[in-house]
Coordinates of C-alpha atoms in Angstrom, one line a residue:
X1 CA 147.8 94.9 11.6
X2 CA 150.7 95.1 9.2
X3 CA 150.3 92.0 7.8
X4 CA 146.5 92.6 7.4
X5 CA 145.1 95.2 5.0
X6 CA 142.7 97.8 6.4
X7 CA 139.9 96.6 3.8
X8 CA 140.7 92.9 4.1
X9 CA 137.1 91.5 4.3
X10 CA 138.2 88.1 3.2
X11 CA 136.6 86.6 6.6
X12 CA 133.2 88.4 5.3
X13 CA 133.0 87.0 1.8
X14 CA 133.9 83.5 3.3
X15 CA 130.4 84.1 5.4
X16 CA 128.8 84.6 2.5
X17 CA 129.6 81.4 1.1
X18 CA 128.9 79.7 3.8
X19 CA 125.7 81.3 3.9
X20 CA 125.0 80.8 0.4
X21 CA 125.5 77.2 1.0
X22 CA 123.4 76.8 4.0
X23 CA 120.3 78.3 2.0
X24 CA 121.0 76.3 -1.4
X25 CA 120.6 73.7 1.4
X26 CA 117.6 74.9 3.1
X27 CA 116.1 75.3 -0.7
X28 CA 117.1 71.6 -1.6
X29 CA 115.6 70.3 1.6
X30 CA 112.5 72.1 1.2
X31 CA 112.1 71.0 -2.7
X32 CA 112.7 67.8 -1.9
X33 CA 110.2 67.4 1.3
X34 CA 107.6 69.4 -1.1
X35 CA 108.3 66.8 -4.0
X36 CA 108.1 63.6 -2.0
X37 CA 104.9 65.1 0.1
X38 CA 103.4 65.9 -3.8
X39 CA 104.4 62.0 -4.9
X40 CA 102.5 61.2 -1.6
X41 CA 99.1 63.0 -2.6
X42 CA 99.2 61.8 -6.0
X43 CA 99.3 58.3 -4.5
X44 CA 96.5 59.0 -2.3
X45 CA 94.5 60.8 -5.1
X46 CA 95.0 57.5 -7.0
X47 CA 93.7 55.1 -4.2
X48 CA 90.8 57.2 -3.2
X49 CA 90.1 56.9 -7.2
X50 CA 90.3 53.6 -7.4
X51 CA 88.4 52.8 -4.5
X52 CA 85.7 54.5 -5.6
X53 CA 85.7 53.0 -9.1
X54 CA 85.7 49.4 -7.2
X55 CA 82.6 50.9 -5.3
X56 CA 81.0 51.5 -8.2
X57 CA 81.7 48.3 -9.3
X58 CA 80.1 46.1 -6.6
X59 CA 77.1 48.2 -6.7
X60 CA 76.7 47.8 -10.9
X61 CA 77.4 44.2 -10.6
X62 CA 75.2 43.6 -7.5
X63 CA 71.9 44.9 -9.8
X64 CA 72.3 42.1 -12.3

């Protein structure tokens, strides 16, 4: 305990980081799963669009 201050929390603030790290982490993961499932919808949007333009077309067409 000599060597060792009574108010060494040295082993606390290195927790800390590591805790800080571990949710920058968490954060990153979850942007990046919200981004790519957002990428994913837009795509679908855009199909489900586009389909029903083509639809529309076949049915236009079909009349003349």
């Amino acid at each position: 305990m000599a060597d060792r201050g009574w108010y060494d929390d040295g082993e606390y603030h290195d927790a800390v980081q590591r805790a800080e790290r571990a949710t920058r982490f968490g954060w990153a993961t979850i942007a990046g799963t919200v981004g790519a499932l957002g990428c994913a919808l837009i795509v679908l949007v855009a199909l489900c669009v586009v389909a029903v333009v083509a639809c529309l077309y076949v049915v236009v067409a079909m009349d003349y």
